[in-house]
Amino acid sequence: MNKQRIVILGAGYGGLMTAIELQRNLKDNPAEITLVNKHPYHYQTTWLHETAAGTIHHDQTRIAIREVINKQRIQFMEDTVIAINPEEKKVKLKNGEICYDTLVIGLGFEAETFGIPGLKENAFMIGTLNKARLLREHLAYNFAQYHNEEKKDPARLNIVVGGGGFTGIEFLGELANRIPELCEEYDIDKVKVRMISIESSPTVLPGFDPDLVEYAMNSLETRGVEFVTGASLRECGPDYIVYEKDGRPIHVPTLTTIWAAGVRANAIVEAAGFQTTRGKIEVTPELRAPGYEDIFVVGDCASIINPKTNRPFPPTAQMAIQQAKIISTNILKRIGGEGSLSAFVPKDLGTVASLGHNDAIAVLFKNWKMFGWKATFMKKMIDNRYLLKLGGLNLLFKKGKFNIFY
Ligand SMILES: Cc1cc2nc3c(=O)[nH]c(=O)nc-3n(C[C@H](O)[C@H](O)[C@H](O)COP(=O)(O)OP(=O)(O)OC[C@H]3O[C@@H](n4cnc5c(N)ncnc54)[C@H](O)[C@@H]3O)c2cc1C
């Protein structure tokens, strides 16, 4: 009998954890598992704001895929997915084509720029490891140029972050720690640097506990961040942005705009002809694409409505990892010929937002509020726990965060 061909697209939190779960639980090799990813490494998207600000080295963020998979059980293919053809059960790759019996789509997210003029062309996004590295280099380059040029251009030291959600705030936390180092390195007076957060809601971190939001804003303001809330970014040029506040346009000269205000699923998903909402597939309770029994969708490519709010659950790594577990269980059930698959029930383990490596806010186990070193400790424990789950003690000691109390 031919072996079942299971193809997993993307080695992010969702795709890689699906592969690892299958590797652990699939007995006697009844299937051929292929994992396809653009790069030979998995990167921790939840650490990209640190790489982007330059507070951790990119090598700590990335993990060689061959180090965590069992090569006897999983074939790794370093290639780029170009298109999915669900009718013919084929995936077009940059260097060929692959056919499947069961497909798992875990291709992650892209920035959503909402048609704001110039944003796509001129803003930085913290979406991939190499984009994060580019931003880190760009920041250092501008500080170096400012130091060296005769006629100083203040736009080099104005840094604008569009979006005061989790990504924007976590990035600002790292940036606020990095700026004093850059100023010292390039002999620049710290007061010349502006870090500006622009958020359209009346407050940053909308929906989060108000006391903790206040704590976060105070923590960042004391380190130099300026908050502009109730304001919308209207335009982004190569050396300026325009935002609107109280009906008035405000022009800010800047060479560095970071867009952190919205994500959508990888465009490949929509192009494949699946039924989508904001580019994401509204999956069935078993995490399949509607109408396709053989296609599972994991992580940021999947949309699941929270019945309590009637809105989609926010896209998180936590969610992707939980989904991977159910998808692997359901794939095993299909291989075993079991008719009824398990439904996904998300578990809310809480939310932690870092404000730099030494400060954070958190709501854990429904309503246990934390801030400061305790929340920082929890954040690092969560990061370390993931490494342990993925690659055991070996990976934890190689890439873990052990500066847990500061
Ligand atoms: C700065 C930042 C901080 C965050 N912090 C948190 C946090 O603290 N907690 C939390 O729970 N969530 C956080 N998130 C959200 C979280 O990172 C995402 O929800 C999560 O990464 C989604 O996992 P995924 O598997 O769907 O996609 P990803 O982890 O993004 O993985 C997608 C994979 O697909 C690969 N890929 C993409 N396109 C192709 C292609 N065409 N061909 C082949 N391979 C491809 C990519 O290289 C990548 O390996 C954060 C996000 C950002 C940007």
PDB file of C-alpha atoms in Angstrom, residues 51-264:
ATOM      1  CA  THR A  51      16.086  41.458  16.781  1.00  0.00           C
ATOM      2  CA  ALA A  52      14.673  44.553  15.042  1.00  0.00           C
ATOM      3  CA  ALA A  53      15.686  46.903  17.848  1.00  0.00           C
ATOM      4  CA  GLY A  54      19.071  45.191  18.132  1.00  0.00           C
ATOM      5  CA  THR A  55      18.671  44.021  21.728  1.00  0.00           C
ATOM      6  CA  ILE A  56      19.281  40.357  20.842  1.00  0.00           C
ATOM      7  CA  HIS A  57      21.381  38.804  18.093  1.00  0.00           C
ATOM      8  CA  HIS A  58      19.443  37.229  15.229  1.00  0.00           C
ATOM      9  CA  ASP A  59      21.148  33.874  15.811  1.00  0.00           C
ATOM     10  CA  GLN A  60      19.363  33.575  19.135  1.00  0.00           C
ATOM     11  CA  THR A  61      16.051  34.022  17.298  1.00  0.00           C
ATOM     12  CA  ARG A  62      16.607  31.362  14.640  1.00  0.00           C
ATOM     13  CA  ILE A  63      16.781  27.605  15.034  1.00  0.00           C
ATOM     14  CA  ALA A  64      18.113  25.214  12.384  1.00  0.00           C
ATOM     15  CA  ILE A  65      15.162  23.028  11.329  1.00  0.00           C
ATOM     16  CA  ARG A  66      17.329  19.948  10.822  1.00  0.00           C
ATOM     17  CA  GLU A  67      18.378  20.193  14.470  1.00  0.00           C
ATOM     18  CA  VAL A  68      14.851  19.724  15.783  1.00  0.00           C
ATOM     19  CA  ILE A  69      13.314  17.267  13.323  1.00  0.00           C
ATOM     20  CA  ASN A  70      14.013  13.569  13.068  1.00  0.00           C
ATOM     21  CA  LYS A  71      15.293  13.175   9.518  1.00  0.00           C
ATOM     22  CA  GLN A  72      14.219   9.513   9.444  1.00  0.00           C
ATOM     23  CA  ARG A  73      10.608  10.589   9.868  1.00  0.00           C
ATOM     24  CA  ILE A  74      10.381  14.016   8.277  1.00  0.00           C
ATOM     25  CA  GLN A  75      11.773  15.110   4.974  1.00  0.00           C
ATOM     26  CA  PHE A  76      12.710  18.787   5.041  1.00  0.00           C
ATOM     27  CA  MET A  77      12.524  20.734   1.787  1.00  0.00           C
ATOM     28  CA  GLU A  78      14.032  24.212   1.676  1.00  0.00           C
ATOM     29  CA  ASP A  79      11.889  25.868  -0.980  1.00  0.00           C
ATOM     30  CA  THR A  80       9.405  28.681  -1.500  1.00  0.00           C
ATOM     31  CA  VAL A  81       5.716  28.003  -1.981  1.00  0.00           C
ATOM     32  CA  ILE A  82       4.395  29.857  -5.011  1.00  0.00           C
ATOM     33  CA  ALA A  83       0.813  28.539  -5.263  1.00  0.00           C
ATOM     34  CA  ILE A  84      -1.542  25.907  -3.903  1.00  0.00           C
ATOM     35  CA  ASN A  85      -3.886  24.010  -6.212  1.00  0.00           C
ATOM     36  CA  PRO A  86      -6.426  22.349  -3.890  1.00  0.00           C
ATOM     37  CA  GLU A  87      -8.400  20.754  -6.736  1.00  0.00           C
ATOM     38  CA  GLU A  88      -5.375  18.886  -8.112  1.00  0.00           C
ATOM     39  CA  LYS A  89      -3.814  18.368  -4.644  1.00  0.00           C
ATOM     40  CA  LYS A  90      -0.591  19.985  -5.756  1.00  0.00           C
ATOM     41  CA  VAL A  91       1.659  22.747  -4.457  1.00  0.00           C
ATOM     42  CA  LYS A  92       3.802  24.753  -6.841  1.00  0.00           C
ATOM     43  CA  LEU A  93       7.234  25.521  -5.455  1.00  0.00           C
ATOM     44  CA  LYS A  94       9.968  27.805  -6.761  1.00  0.00           C
ATOM     45  CA  ASN A  95      11.995  24.716  -7.665  1.00  0.00           C
ATOM     46  CA  GLY A  96       9.319  22.215  -8.618  1.00  0.00           C
ATOM     47  CA  GLU A  97       6.039  20.801  -7.486  1.00  0.00           C
ATOM     48  CA  ILE A  98       4.810  18.542  -4.712  1.00  0.00           C
ATOM     49  CA  CYS A  99       1.648  16.414  -4.484  1.00  0.00           C
ATOM     50  CA  TYR A 100      -0.142  15.567  -1.259  1.00  0.00           C
ATOM     51  CA  ASP A 101      -2.851  13.410   0.278  1.00  0.00           C
ATOM     52  CA  THR A 102      -3.077  15.667   3.326  1.00  0.00           C
ATOM     53  CA  LEU A 103      -1.961  19.290   3.396  1.00  0.00           C
ATOM     54  CA  VAL A 104      -1.267  21.573   6.354  1.00  0.00           C
ATOM     55  CA  ILE A 105      -1.083  25.282   5.507  1.00  0.00           C
ATOM     56  CA  GLY A 106       1.032  27.258   7.987  1.00  0.00           C
ATOM     57  CA  LEU A 107       2.445  30.066   5.864  1.00  0.00           C
ATOM     58  CA  GLY A 108       1.956  32.788   8.471  1.00  0.00           C
ATOM     59  CA  PHE A 109       1.095  36.433   8.001  1.00  0.00           C
ATOM     60  CA  GLU A 110       1.825  39.543   5.963  1.00  0.00           C
ATOM     61  CA  ALA A 111       1.434  43.195   6.876  1.00  0.00           C
ATOM     62  CA  GLU A 112      -1.931  44.771   6.104  1.00  0.00           C
ATOM     63  CA  THR A 113      -1.365  48.362   4.984  1.00  0.00           C
ATOM     64  CA  PHE A 114      -5.037  49.299   4.385  1.00  0.00           C
ATOM     65  CA  GLY A 115      -4.121  51.181   1.209  1.00  0.00           C
ATOM     66  CA  ILE A 116      -2.340  53.997   3.129  1.00  0.00           C
ATOM     67  CA  PRO A 117      -0.284  55.823   0.479  1.00  0.00           C
ATOM     68  CA  GLY A 118       3.436  55.110   0.561  1.00  0.00           C
ATOM     69  CA  LEU A 119       3.322  52.712   3.506  1.00  0.00           C
ATOM     70  CA  LYS A 120       4.125  49.549   1.576  1.00  0.00           C
ATOM     71  CA  GLU A 121       7.034  51.204  -0.216  1.00  0.00           C
ATOM     72  CA  ASN A 122       8.558  53.234   2.624  1.00  0.00           C
ATOM     73  CA  ALA A 123       7.759  51.693   5.994  1.00  0.00           C
ATOM     74  CA  PHE A 124       9.613  48.920   7.781  1.00  0.00           C
ATOM     75  CA  MET A 125       7.644  45.877   8.927  1.00  0.00           C
ATOM     76  CA  ILE A 126       8.719  43.458  11.666  1.00  0.00           C
ATOM     77  CA  GLY A 127       7.339  40.444   9.830  1.00  0.00           C
ATOM     78  CA  THR A 128      10.315  38.198   9.085  1.00  0.00           C
ATOM     79  CA  LEU A 129      13.772  37.662  10.511  1.00  0.00           C
ATOM     80  CA  ASN A 130      15.515  39.370   7.613  1.00  0.00           C
ATOM     81  CA  LYS A 131      13.153  42.360   7.727  1.00  0.00           C
ATOM     82  CA  ALA A 132      13.910  42.680  11.435  1.00  0.00           C
ATOM     83  CA  ARG A 133      17.650  42.582  10.698  1.00  0.00           C
ATOM     84  CA  LEU A 134      17.240  45.239   8.027  1.00  0.00           C
ATOM     85  CA  LEU A 135      15.557  47.564  10.522  1.00  0.00           C
ATOM     86  CA  ARG A 136      18.314  47.048  13.089  1.00  0.00           C
ATOM     87  CA  GLU A 137      20.969  47.921  10.461  1.00  0.00           C
ATOM     88  CA  HIS A 138      18.956  50.922   9.277  1.00  0.00           C
ATOM     89  CA  LEU A 139      18.722  52.339  12.805  1.00  0.00           C
ATOM     90  CA  ALA A 140      22.458  51.978  13.394  1.00  0.00           C
ATOM     91  CA  TYR A 141      23.258  53.428   9.946  1.00  0.00           C
ATOM     92  CA  ASN A 142      21.212  56.558  10.623  1.00  0.00           C
ATOM     93  CA  PHE A 143      22.830  57.137  13.973  1.00  0.00           C
ATOM     94  CA  ALA A 144      26.261  56.730  12.345  1.00  0.00           C
ATOM     95  CA  GLN A 145      25.333  59.111   9.512  1.00  0.00           C
ATOM     96  CA  TYR A 146      23.983  61.687  11.935  1.00  0.00           C
ATOM     97  CA  HIS A 147      27.232  61.579  13.854  1.00  0.00           C
ATOM     98  CA  ASN A 148      29.317  61.995  10.698  1.00  0.00           C
ATOM     99  CA  GLU A 149      27.347  64.495   8.597  1.00  0.00           C
ATOM    100  CA  GLU A 150      28.128  68.182   8.789  1.00  0.00           C
ATOM    101  CA  LYS A 151      24.580  69.434   8.331  1.00  0.00           C
ATOM    102  CA  LYS A 152      22.669  67.263  10.802  1.00  0.00           C
ATOM    103  CA  ASP A 153      19.351  65.876   9.559  1.00  0.00           C
ATOM    104  CA  PRO A 154      16.980  65.477  12.556  1.00  0.00           C
ATOM    105  CA  ALA A 155      14.780  63.127  10.479  1.00  0.00           C
ATOM    106  CA  ARG A 156      17.463  60.472  11.070  1.00  0.00           C
ATOM    107  CA  LEU A 157      16.678  60.463  14.786  1.00  0.00           C
ATOM    108  CA  ASN A 158      12.881  60.578  14.542  1.00  0.00           C
ATOM    109  CA  ILE A 159      11.453  57.078  14.768  1.00  0.00           C
ATOM    110  CA  VAL A 160       7.730  56.622  14.172  1.00  0.00           C
ATOM    111  CA  VAL A 161       5.853  53.454  15.101  1.00  0.00           C
ATOM    112  CA  GLY A 162       2.416  53.134  13.505  1.00  0.00           C
ATOM    113  CA  GLY A 163       0.154  50.994  15.676  1.00  0.00           C
ATOM    114  CA  GLY A 164       0.016  50.784  19.459  1.00  0.00           C
ATOM    115  CA  GLY A 165      -1.026  47.149  19.668  1.00  0.00           C
ATOM    116  CA  PHE A 166       1.171  44.395  21.102  1.00  0.00           C
ATOM    117  CA  THR A 167       3.774  44.383  18.336  1.00  0.00           C
ATOM    118  CA  GLY A 168       4.169  48.172  18.343  1.00  0.00           C
ATOM    119  CA  ILE A 169       4.405  48.423  22.128  1.00  0.00           C
ATOM    120  CA  GLU A 170       6.801  45.474  22.481  1.00  0.00           C
ATOM    121  CA  PHE A 171       9.034  47.004  19.817  1.00  0.00           C
ATOM    122  CA  LEU A 172       8.981  50.401  21.545  1.00  0.00           C
ATOM    123  CA  GLY A 173       9.988  48.722  24.802  1.00  0.00           C
ATOM    124  CA  GLU A 174      13.084  47.263  23.152  1.00  0.00           C
ATOM    125  CA  LEU A 175      13.811  50.466  21.250  1.00  0.00           C
ATOM    126  CA  ALA A 176      13.612  52.552  24.419  1.00  0.00           C
ATOM    127  CA  ASN A 177      16.338  50.316  25.880  1.00  0.00           C
ATOM    128  CA  ARG A 178      18.439  50.355  22.711  1.00  0.00           C
ATOM    129  CA  ILE A 179      18.461  54.117  22.068  1.00  0.00           C
ATOM    130  CA  PRO A 180      20.738  55.013  25.018  1.00  0.00           C
ATOM    131  CA  GLU A 181      23.237  52.412  23.754  1.00  0.00           C
ATOM    132  CA  LEU A 182      23.141  53.803  20.203  1.00  0.00           C
ATOM    133  CA  CYS A 183      23.522  57.363  21.542  1.00  0.00           C
ATOM    134  CA  GLU A 184      26.548  56.356  23.563  1.00  0.00           C
ATOM    135  CA  GLU A 185      28.043  54.457  20.637  1.00  0.00           C
ATOM    136  CA  TYR A 186      27.688  57.431  18.253  1.00  0.00           C
ATOM    137  CA  ASP A 187      28.106  60.360  20.708  1.00  0.00           C
ATOM    138  CA  ILE A 188      24.596  61.671  20.235  1.00  0.00           C
ATOM    139  CA  ASP A 189      22.648  63.559  22.871  1.00  0.00           C
ATOM    140  CA  LYS A 190      19.678  61.368  23.867  1.00  0.00           C
ATOM    141  CA  VAL A 191      17.251  64.304  23.942  1.00  0.00           C
ATOM    142  CA  LYS A 192      17.646  64.691  20.167  1.00  0.00           C
ATOM    143  CA  VAL A 193      16.020  61.292  19.574  1.00  0.00           C
ATOM    144  CA  ARG A 194      12.229  61.049  19.234  1.00  0.00           C
ATOM    145  CA  MET A 195      10.261  57.799  19.473  1.00  0.00           C
ATOM    146  CA  ILE A 196       6.666  58.446  18.462  1.00  0.00           C
ATOM    147  CA  SER A 197       3.838  55.954  18.793  1.00  0.00           C
ATOM    148  CA  ILE A 198       0.759  56.677  16.665  1.00  0.00           C
ATOM    149  CA  GLU A 199      -2.430  54.808  17.496  1.00  0.00           C
ATOM    150  CA  SER A 200      -5.917  55.367  16.104  1.00  0.00           C
ATOM    151  CA  SER A 201      -7.794  54.139  19.215  1.00  0.00           C
ATOM    152  CA  PRO A 202      -8.167  56.434  22.239  1.00  0.00           C
ATOM    153  CA  THR A 203      -5.539  54.326  24.038  1.00  0.00           C
ATOM    154  CA  VAL A 204      -2.679  52.009  23.179  1.00  0.00           C
ATOM    155  CA  LEU A 205      -3.130  48.243  23.726  1.00  0.00           C
ATOM    156  CA  PRO A 206      -6.889  48.580  23.143  1.00  0.00           C
ATOM    157  CA  GLY A 207      -8.894  45.979  25.034  1.00  0.00           C
ATOM    158  CA  PHE A 208      -6.132  45.294  27.571  1.00  0.00           C
ATOM    159  CA  ASP A 209      -6.522  45.944  31.302  1.00  0.00           C
ATOM    160  CA  PRO A 210      -6.595  49.791  31.760  1.00  0.00           C
ATOM    161  CA  ASP A 211      -4.333  49.775  34.855  1.00  0.00           C
ATOM    162  CA  LEU A 212      -1.702  47.775  33.019  1.00  0.00           C
ATOM    163  CA  VAL A 213      -2.002  50.003  29.944  1.00  0.00           C
ATOM    164  CA  GLU A 214      -1.320  53.005  32.181  1.00  0.00           C
ATOM    165  CA  TYR A 215       1.665  51.195  33.681  1.00  0.00           C
ATOM    166  CA  ALA A 216       3.015  50.411  30.208  1.00  0.00           C
ATOM    167  CA  MET A 217       2.614  53.998  28.995  1.00  0.00           C
ATOM    168  CA  ASN A 218       4.354  55.377  32.101  1.00  0.00           C
ATOM    169  CA  SER A 219       7.186  52.890  31.747  1.00  0.00           C
ATOM    170  CA  LEU A 220       7.744  53.853  28.104  1.00  0.00           C
ATOM    171  CA  GLU A 221       7.232  57.604  28.605  1.00  0.00           C
ATOM    172  CA  THR A 222       9.896  57.729  31.286  1.00  0.00           C
ATOM    173  CA  ARG A 223      12.247  56.230  28.683  1.00  0.00           C
ATOM    174  CA  GLY A 224      11.365  58.879  26.088  1.00  0.00           C
ATOM    175  CA  VAL A 225       8.444  57.480  24.081  1.00  0.00           C
ATOM    176  CA  GLU A 226       5.790  60.010  22.936  1.00  0.00           C
ATOM    177  CA  PHE A 227       2.253  58.701  22.533  1.00  0.00           C
ATOM    178  CA  VAL A 228      -0.171  60.169  20.024  1.00  0.00           C
ATOM    179  CA  THR A 229      -3.525  58.402  20.405  1.00  0.00           C
ATOM    180  CA  GLY A 230      -6.757  58.958  18.484  1.00  0.00           C
ATOM    181  CA  ALA A 231      -4.623  59.723  15.439  1.00  0.00           C
ATOM    182  CA  SER A 232      -4.417  58.006  12.058  1.00  0.00           C
ATOM    183  CA  LEU A 233      -1.440  57.658   9.784  1.00  0.00           C
ATOM    184  CA  ARG A 234      -2.450  59.155   6.437  1.00  0.00           C
ATOM    185  CA  GLU A 235       0.702  59.005   4.332  1.00  0.00           C
ATOM    186  CA  CYS A 236       4.248  57.684   4.506  1.00  0.00           C
ATOM    187  CA  GLY A 237       7.013  59.086   2.341  1.00  0.00           C
ATOM    188  CA  PRO A 238      10.710  58.142   2.285  1.00  0.00           C
ATOM    189  CA  ASP A 239      11.537  61.030   4.658  1.00  0.00           C
ATOM    190  CA  TYR A 240       8.268  61.996   6.338  1.00  0.00           C
ATOM    191  CA  ILE A 241       4.921  60.829   7.574  1.00  0.00           C
ATOM    192  CA  VAL A 242       1.616  62.635   7.852  1.00  0.00           C
ATOM    193  CA  TYR A 243      -0.875  61.729  10.533  1.00  0.00           C
ATOM    194  CA  GLU A 244      -4.260  63.222  11.272  1.00  0.00           C
ATOM    195  CA  LYS A 245      -5.337  64.234  14.756  1.00  0.00           C
ATOM    196  CA  ASP A 246      -8.546  66.151  15.574  1.00  0.00           C
ATOM    197  CA  GLY A 247      -9.104  66.714  11.859  1.00  0.00           C
ATOM    198  CA  ARG A 248      -5.692  68.379  11.369  1.00  0.00           C
ATOM    199  CA  PRO A 249      -2.830  66.889   9.344  1.00  0.00           C
ATOM    200  CA  ILE A 250       0.534  66.807  11.181  1.00  0.00           C
ATOM    201  CA  HIS A 251       3.780  66.372   9.249  1.00  0.00           C
ATOM    202  CA  VAL A 252       6.763  64.644  10.911  1.00  0.00           C
ATOM    203  CA  PRO A 253      10.139  64.401   9.156  1.00  0.00           C
ATOM    204  CA  THR A 254      11.466  60.847   9.597  1.00  0.00           C
ATOM    205  CA  LEU A 255      13.588  58.319   7.775  1.00  0.00           C
ATOM    206  CA  THR A 256      12.262  55.478   9.931  1.00  0.00           C
ATOM    207  CA  THR A 257       8.612  54.490  10.033  1.00  0.00           C
ATOM    208  CA  ILE A 258       7.705  51.082  11.396  1.00  0.00           C
ATOM    209  CA  TRP A 259       4.268  49.733  10.556  1.00  0.00           C
ATOM    210  CA  ALA A 260       2.895  47.465  13.264  1.00  0.00           C
ATOM    211  CA  ALA A 261      -0.830  47.969  12.900  1.00  0.00           C
ATOM    212  CA  GLY A 262      -2.346  45.025  11.181  1.00  0.00           C
ATOM    213  CA  VAL A 263      -1.707  41.618   9.711  1.00  0.00           C
ATOM    214  CA  ARG A 264      -3.465  39.402   7.230  1.00  0.00           C
TER     215      ARG A 264
END
